[in-house]
XYZ file of C-alpha atoms in Angstrom:
454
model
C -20.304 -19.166 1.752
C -20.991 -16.488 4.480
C -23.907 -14.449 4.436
C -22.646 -10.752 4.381
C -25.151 -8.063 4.884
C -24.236 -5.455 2.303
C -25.604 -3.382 -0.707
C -22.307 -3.776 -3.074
C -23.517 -3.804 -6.863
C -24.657 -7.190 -8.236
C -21.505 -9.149 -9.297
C -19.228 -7.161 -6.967
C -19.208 -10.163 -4.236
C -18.265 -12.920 -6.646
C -16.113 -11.289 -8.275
C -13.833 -10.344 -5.038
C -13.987 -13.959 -4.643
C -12.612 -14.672 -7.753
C -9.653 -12.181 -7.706
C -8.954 -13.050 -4.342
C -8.767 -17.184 -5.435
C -11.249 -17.951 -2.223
C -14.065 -17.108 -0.389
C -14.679 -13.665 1.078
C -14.496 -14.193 4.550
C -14.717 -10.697 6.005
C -16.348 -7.718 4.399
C -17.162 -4.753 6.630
C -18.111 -0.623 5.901
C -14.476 0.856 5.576
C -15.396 4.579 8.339
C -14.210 6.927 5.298
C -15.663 9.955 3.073
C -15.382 7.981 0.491
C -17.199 4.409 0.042
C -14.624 1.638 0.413
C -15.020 -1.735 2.256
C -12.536 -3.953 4.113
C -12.338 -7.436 2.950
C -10.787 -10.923 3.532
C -10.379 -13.260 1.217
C -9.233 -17.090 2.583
C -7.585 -19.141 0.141
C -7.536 -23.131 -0.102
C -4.276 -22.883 1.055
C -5.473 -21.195 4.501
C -3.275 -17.890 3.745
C -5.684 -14.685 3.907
C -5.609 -11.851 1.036
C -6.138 -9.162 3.133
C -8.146 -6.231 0.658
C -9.413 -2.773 0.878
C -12.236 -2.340 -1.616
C -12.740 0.776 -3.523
C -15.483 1.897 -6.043
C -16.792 4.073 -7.951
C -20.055 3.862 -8.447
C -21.406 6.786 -10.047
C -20.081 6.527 -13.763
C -21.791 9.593 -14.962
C -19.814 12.200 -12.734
C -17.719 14.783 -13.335
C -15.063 12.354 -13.253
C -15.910 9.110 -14.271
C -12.083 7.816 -14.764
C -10.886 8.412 -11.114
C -10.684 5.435 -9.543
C -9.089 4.132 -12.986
C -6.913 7.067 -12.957
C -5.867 6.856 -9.458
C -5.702 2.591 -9.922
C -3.318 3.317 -13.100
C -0.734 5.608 -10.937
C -0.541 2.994 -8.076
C 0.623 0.302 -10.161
C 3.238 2.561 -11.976
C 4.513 4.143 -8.812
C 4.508 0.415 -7.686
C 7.811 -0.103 -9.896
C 10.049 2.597 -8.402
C 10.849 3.099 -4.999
C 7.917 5.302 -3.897
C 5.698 3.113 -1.048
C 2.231 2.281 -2.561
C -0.372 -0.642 -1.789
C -0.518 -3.200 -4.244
C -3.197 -3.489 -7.306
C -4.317 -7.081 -6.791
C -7.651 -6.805 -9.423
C -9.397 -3.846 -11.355
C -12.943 -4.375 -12.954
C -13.794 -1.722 -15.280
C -17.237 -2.748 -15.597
C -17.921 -2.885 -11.932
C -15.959 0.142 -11.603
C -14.198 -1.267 -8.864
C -10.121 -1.673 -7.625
C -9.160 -4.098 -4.780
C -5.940 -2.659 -3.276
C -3.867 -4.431 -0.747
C -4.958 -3.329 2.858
C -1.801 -1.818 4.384
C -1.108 -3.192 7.707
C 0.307 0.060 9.246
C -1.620 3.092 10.519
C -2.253 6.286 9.012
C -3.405 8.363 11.765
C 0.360 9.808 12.265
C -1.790 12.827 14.202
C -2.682 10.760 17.186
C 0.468 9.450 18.048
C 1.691 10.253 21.833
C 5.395 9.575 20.826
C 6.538 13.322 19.365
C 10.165 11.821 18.249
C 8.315 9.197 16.561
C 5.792 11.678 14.745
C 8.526 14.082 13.841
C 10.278 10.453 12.385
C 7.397 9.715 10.328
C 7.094 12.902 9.024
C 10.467 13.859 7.825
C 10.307 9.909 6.280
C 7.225 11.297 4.576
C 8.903 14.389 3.350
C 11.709 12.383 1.606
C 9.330 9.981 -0.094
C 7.232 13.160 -1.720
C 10.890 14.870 -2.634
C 11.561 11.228 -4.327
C 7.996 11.232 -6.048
C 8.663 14.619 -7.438
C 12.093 13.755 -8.976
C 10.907 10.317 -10.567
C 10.462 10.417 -14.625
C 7.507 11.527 -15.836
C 7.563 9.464 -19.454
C 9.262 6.274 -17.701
C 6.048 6.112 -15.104
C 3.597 5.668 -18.530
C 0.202 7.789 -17.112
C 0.211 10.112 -20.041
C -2.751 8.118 -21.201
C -4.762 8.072 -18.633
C -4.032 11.742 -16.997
C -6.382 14.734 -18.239
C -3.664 17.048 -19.625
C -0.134 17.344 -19.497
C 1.010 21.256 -18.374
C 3.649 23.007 -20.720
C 4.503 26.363 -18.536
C 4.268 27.706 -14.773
C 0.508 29.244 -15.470
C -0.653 25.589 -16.793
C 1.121 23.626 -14.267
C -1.156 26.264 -11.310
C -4.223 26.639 -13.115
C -5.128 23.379 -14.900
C -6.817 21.672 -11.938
C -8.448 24.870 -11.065
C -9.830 25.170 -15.097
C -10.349 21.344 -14.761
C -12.564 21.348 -11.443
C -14.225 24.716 -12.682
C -14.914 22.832 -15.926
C -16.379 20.047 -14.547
C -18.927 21.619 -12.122
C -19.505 24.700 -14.386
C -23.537 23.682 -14.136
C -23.400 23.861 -10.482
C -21.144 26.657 -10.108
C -23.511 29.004 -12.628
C -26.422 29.030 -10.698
C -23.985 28.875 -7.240
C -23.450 32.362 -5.798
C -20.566 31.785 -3.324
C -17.938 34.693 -3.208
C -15.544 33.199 -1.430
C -15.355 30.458 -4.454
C -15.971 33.059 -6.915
C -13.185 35.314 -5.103
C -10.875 32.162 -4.423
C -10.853 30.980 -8.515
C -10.618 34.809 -9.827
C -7.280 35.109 -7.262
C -5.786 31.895 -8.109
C -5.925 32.912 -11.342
C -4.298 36.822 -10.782
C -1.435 35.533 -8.559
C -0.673 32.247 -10.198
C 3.373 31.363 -10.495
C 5.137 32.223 -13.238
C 7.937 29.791 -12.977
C 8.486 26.454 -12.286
C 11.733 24.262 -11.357
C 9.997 21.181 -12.972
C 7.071 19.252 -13.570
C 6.123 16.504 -11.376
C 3.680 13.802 -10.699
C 1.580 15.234 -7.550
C -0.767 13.241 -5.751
C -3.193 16.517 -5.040
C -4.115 15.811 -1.504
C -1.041 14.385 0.157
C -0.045 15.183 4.179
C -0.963 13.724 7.101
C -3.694 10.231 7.002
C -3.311 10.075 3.246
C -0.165 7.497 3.570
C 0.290 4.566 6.052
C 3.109 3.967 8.463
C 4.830 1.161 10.346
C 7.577 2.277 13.320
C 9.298 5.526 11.864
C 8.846 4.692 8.145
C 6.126 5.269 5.416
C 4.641 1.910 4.385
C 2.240 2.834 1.817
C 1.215 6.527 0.064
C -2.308 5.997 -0.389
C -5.380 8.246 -1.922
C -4.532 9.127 -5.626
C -7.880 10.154 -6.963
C -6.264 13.758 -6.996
C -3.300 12.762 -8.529
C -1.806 14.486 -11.892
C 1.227 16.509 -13.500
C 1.727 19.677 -11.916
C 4.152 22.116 -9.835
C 5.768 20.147 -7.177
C 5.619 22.850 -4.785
C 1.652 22.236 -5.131
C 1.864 19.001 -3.059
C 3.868 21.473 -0.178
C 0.062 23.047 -0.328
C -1.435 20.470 0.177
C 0.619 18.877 3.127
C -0.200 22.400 5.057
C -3.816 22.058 4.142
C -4.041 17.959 5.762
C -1.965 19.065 8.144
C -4.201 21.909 9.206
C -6.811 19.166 9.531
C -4.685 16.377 11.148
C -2.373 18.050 13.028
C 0.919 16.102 13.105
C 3.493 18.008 15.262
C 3.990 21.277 13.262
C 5.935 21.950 9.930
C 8.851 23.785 11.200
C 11.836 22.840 8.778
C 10.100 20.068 6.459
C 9.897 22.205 3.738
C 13.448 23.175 4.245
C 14.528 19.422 4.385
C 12.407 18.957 1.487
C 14.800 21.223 -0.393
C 17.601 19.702 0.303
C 15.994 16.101 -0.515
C 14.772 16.888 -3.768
C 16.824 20.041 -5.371
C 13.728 21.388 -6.006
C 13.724 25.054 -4.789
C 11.183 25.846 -1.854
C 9.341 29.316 -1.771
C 6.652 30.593 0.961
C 4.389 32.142 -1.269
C 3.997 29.372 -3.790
C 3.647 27.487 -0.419
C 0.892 29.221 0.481
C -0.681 29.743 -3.001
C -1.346 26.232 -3.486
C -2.933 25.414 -0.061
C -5.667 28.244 -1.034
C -5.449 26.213 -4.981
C -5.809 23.052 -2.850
C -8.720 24.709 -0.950
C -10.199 26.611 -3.158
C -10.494 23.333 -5.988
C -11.150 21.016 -2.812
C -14.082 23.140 -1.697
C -16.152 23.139 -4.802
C -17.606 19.739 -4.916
C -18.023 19.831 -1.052
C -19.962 22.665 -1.442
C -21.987 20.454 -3.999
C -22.734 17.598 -2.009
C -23.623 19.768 1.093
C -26.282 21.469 -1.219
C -27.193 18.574 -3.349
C -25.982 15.516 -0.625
C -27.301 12.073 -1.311
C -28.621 9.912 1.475
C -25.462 7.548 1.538
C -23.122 10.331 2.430
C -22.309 11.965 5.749
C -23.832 15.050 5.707
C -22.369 16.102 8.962
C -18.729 15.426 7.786
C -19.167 17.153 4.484
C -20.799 20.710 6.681
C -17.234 20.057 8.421
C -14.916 20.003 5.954
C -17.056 23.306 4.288
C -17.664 25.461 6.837
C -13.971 24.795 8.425
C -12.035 24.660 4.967
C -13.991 27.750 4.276
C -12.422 29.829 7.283
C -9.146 28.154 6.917
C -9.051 29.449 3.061
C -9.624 33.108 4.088
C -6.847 32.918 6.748
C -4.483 31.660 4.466
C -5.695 34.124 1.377
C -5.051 36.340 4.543
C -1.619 35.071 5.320
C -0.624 34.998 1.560
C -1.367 38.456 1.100
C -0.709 40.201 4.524
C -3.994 41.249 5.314
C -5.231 41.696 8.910
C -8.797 39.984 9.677
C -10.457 39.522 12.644
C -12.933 37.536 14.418
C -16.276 39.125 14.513
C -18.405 38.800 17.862
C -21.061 36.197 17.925
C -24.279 35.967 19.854
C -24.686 34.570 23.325
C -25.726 31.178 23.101
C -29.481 31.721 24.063
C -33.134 31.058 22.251
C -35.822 28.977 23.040
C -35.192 25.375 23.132
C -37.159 23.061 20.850
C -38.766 19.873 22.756
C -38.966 18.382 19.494
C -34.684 18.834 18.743
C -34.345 17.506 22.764
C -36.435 14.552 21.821
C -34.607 13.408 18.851
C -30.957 13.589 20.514
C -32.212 12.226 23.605
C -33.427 9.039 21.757
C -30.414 8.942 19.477
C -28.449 9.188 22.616
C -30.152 6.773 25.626
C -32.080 4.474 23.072
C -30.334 4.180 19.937
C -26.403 4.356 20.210
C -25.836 2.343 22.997
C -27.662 -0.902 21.055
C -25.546 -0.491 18.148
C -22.392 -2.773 17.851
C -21.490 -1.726 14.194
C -18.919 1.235 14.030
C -20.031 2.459 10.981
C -24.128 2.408 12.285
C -22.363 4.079 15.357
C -20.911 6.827 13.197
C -24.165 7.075 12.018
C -25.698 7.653 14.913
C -23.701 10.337 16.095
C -23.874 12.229 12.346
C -27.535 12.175 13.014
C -27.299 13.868 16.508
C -24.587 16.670 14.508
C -27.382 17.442 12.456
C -30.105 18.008 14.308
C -27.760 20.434 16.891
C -26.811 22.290 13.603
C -30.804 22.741 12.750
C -31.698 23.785 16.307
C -28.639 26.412 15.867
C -29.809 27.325 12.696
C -33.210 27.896 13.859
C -31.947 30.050 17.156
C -29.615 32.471 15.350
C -29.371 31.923 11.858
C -31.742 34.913 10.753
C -29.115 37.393 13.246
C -26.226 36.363 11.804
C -27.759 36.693 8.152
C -28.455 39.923 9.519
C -24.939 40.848 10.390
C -23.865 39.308 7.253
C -26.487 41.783 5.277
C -24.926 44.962 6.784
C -21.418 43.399 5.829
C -22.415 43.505 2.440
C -23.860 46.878 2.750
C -20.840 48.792 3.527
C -18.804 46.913 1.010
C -20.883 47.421 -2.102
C -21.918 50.923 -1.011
C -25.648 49.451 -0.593
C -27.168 46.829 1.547
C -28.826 44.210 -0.135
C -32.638 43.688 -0.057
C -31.493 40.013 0.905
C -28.330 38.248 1.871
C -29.359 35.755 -1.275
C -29.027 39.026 -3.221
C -26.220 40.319 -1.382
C -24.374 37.192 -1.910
C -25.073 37.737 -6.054
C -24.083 41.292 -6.099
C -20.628 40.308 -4.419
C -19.631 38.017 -7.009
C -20.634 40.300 -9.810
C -18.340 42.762 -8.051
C -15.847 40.359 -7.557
C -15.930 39.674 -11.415
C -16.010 43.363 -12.042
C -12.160 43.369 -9.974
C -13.330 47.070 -8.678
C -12.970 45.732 -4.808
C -9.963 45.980 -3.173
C -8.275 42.341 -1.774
C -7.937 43.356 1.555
C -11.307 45.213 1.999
C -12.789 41.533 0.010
C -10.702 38.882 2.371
C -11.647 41.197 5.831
C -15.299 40.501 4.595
C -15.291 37.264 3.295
C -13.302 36.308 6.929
C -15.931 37.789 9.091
C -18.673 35.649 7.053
C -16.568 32.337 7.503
C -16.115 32.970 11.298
C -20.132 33.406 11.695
C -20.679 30.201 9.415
C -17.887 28.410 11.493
C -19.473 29.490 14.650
C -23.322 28.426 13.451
C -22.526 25.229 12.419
C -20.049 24.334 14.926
C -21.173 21.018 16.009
C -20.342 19.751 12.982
C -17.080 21.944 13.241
C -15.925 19.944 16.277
C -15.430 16.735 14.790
C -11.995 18.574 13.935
C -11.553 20.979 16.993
C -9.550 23.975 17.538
C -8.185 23.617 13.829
C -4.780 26.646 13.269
C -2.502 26.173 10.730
C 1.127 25.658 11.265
C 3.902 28.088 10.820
C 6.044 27.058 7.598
C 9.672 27.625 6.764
């Protein structure tokens, strides 16, 4: 058997082996968020299961049934004609699901070929219309799913009550307004009617399904997945889309209408990619306060800082209020021999010796972070500053603190005596500065807009 240097739980190996009917003869770090592994498994016949490992490892989280939840909605969506990867073993013990590895791409944003892109994305378009017309009670998930909605207000807000549920420890000692604002608006301007209720895989668009030619292979990523407004799932493809740009949205959601009967409309659009945000941002926010070591900490300050400023510009967009960018320092300060030191060794004497991708990846996460403490360290107390006098003319007194600032903002926000536009213009200005401070994390997703929609 080959030697494979990993740290899979004990058991894990053998039993890949064993549902694969061979020896694992290629496992590798998967270069994703979240932990998965690529593996080959050779058969006596010579014929290679090709696998993509997922697992779950921590069992006491908020969530300790999503991998089983999202396992349990591939295999039913595997008998009707929506493209998934096959289920080829679950462990519940091991907390671990070997999926078929797709032998398509999924990176439908880098492709030079616009005709093509636009191909695969309308293809994409009419698979999601077919997912949200397929039969709730013949697919079998009521078991496994966390609630079933009844009405319009349940289908919007039971995520959002779900997610705030299950980080209500963090989020009571967590003094964010734009969260505190984002959860108190999804709540005020949540749809009141619904065409129907649908399965929704809860982070679908762009990279979250595979493709081969012009023609989705494989929808992949369902630990979001649940019963909900199908017009959610249009949220969600601007929000991946804002992050993988795939050649604009201009007349998908009008071809998604015609696919799937289901009646389109811009607001509800654009309500569920802040409900998408908004719920998405939460447990980001967690790890980047409370990250452990396995993680990429540099990814995670990406997805925060830029889903933070996208959110306001779409709370913006949804309700018509002008923001603007506020001015930022000139890059200056000191610079820190000891910051210089570290990047040039990561750089000249590290990197370049490395031949694994993921120890690459690494490598270059390492370098993010210590250009996001030397930018912290130049101009974080004048932009806390800025933010401080922000506060001050919004609450009618400027905080001792922006720690206290922050606090008195949310108990405003809960007290609903601000006004929404005077709240998004501020809460805009503060993601700008935290965009612009940590921005070499930021640029791992450069010059990020969001698309015009039908």
């Amino acid at each position: 058997m080959t030697d494979f240097a990993h740290d899979l739980p004990e058991g894990m190996f053998e039993w890949i082996a064993e549902a694969g009917g061979g020896p694992v003869t290629q496992l590798r770090r998967h270069l994703a968020r979240r932990e998965a592994w690529v593996v080959d498994v050779t058969r006596p016949d010579g014929s290679v299961l090709e696998g993509f490992l997922r697992l779950q490892r921590e069992s006491d989280s908020v969530d300790p049934r999503r991998l089983e939840r999202e396992t349990r909605i591939i295999q039913a969506l595997g008998r009707t004609d929506v493209p998934v990867p096959e289920v080829y073993a679950w462990n519940p013990e091991l907390q671990a699901t070997l999926f078929e590895r797709d032998p398509g791409r999924s990176d439908v944003d880098q492709l030079d070929d616009s005709k093509q892109q636009r191909a695969v994305m309308e293809d994409f378009i009419r698979v999601v219309a077919r997912m949200h017309t397929l039969d709730l009670d013949a697919l079998g998930l009521d078991g496994v799913m966390q609630y079933k909605p009844t009405n319009a207000t349940e289908a919007a807000l039971n995520e959002v009550d779900l997610i705030a549920s299950q980080w209500r420890k963090f989020l009571a000692h967590y003094h964010d307004p734009l969260t505190r604002y984002g959860l108190d608006w999804l709540r005020r301007f949540a749809p009141d009617s619904i065409a129907r209720l649908s399965l929704v895989q809860g982070d679908t668009g762009p990279v979250n399904f595979m493709f081969q030619d012009d023609h989705v292979s494989a929808v992949i990523d369902w630990e979001l997945g649940h019963y909900g407004d199908p017009l959610e799932d249009l949220g969600n493809i601007m929000v991946r889309e804002f992050f993988n740009p795939s050649g604009g949205l201009d007349g998908l959601f009008e071809l998604y209408e015609r696919e799937s009967g289901i009646p389109y409309d811009r607001f509800r659009a654009r309500y569920y990619a802040v409900h998408q945000n908004v719920r998405g941002m939460i447990p980001i926010h967690y790890v980047c306060a409370h990250v452990h070591p396995r993680e990429s900490v540099a990814w995670y300050l990406c997805y925060r800082y830029l889903g933070d400023r996208a959110t306001t510009e779409m709370l913006a967009a949804a309700m018509d209020v002008p923001i603007e960018r506020p001015e930022m320092p000139s890059e200056s300060g000191e610079p820190d021999v000891l910051a210089d030191a570290a990047l040039y060794a990561q750089q000249h004497d590290v990197e370049p010796k490395l031949d694994d991708a993921f120890a690459r990846s690494r490598s270059l996460d390492v370098q993010t972070l210590v250009r996001c403490i030397d930018r912290r360290r130049r101009y974080g107390a004048l932009l806390d500053a800025e933010a401080i006098d922000d506060l001050g003319q919004l609450l009618g007194q400027r905080p001792a603190t922006l720690a206290e600032g922050r606090s008195s903002f949310c108990a405003a926000i809960g007290s609903g005596k601000l006004e929404d536009d005077a709240v998004i213009q501020t809460l805009a200005r503060q993601t700008y500065r935290d965009e612009w401070l940590y921005s070499p994390a930021v640029e791992y997703y450069p010059n990020r807009r969001w698309s015009p929609i039908d």
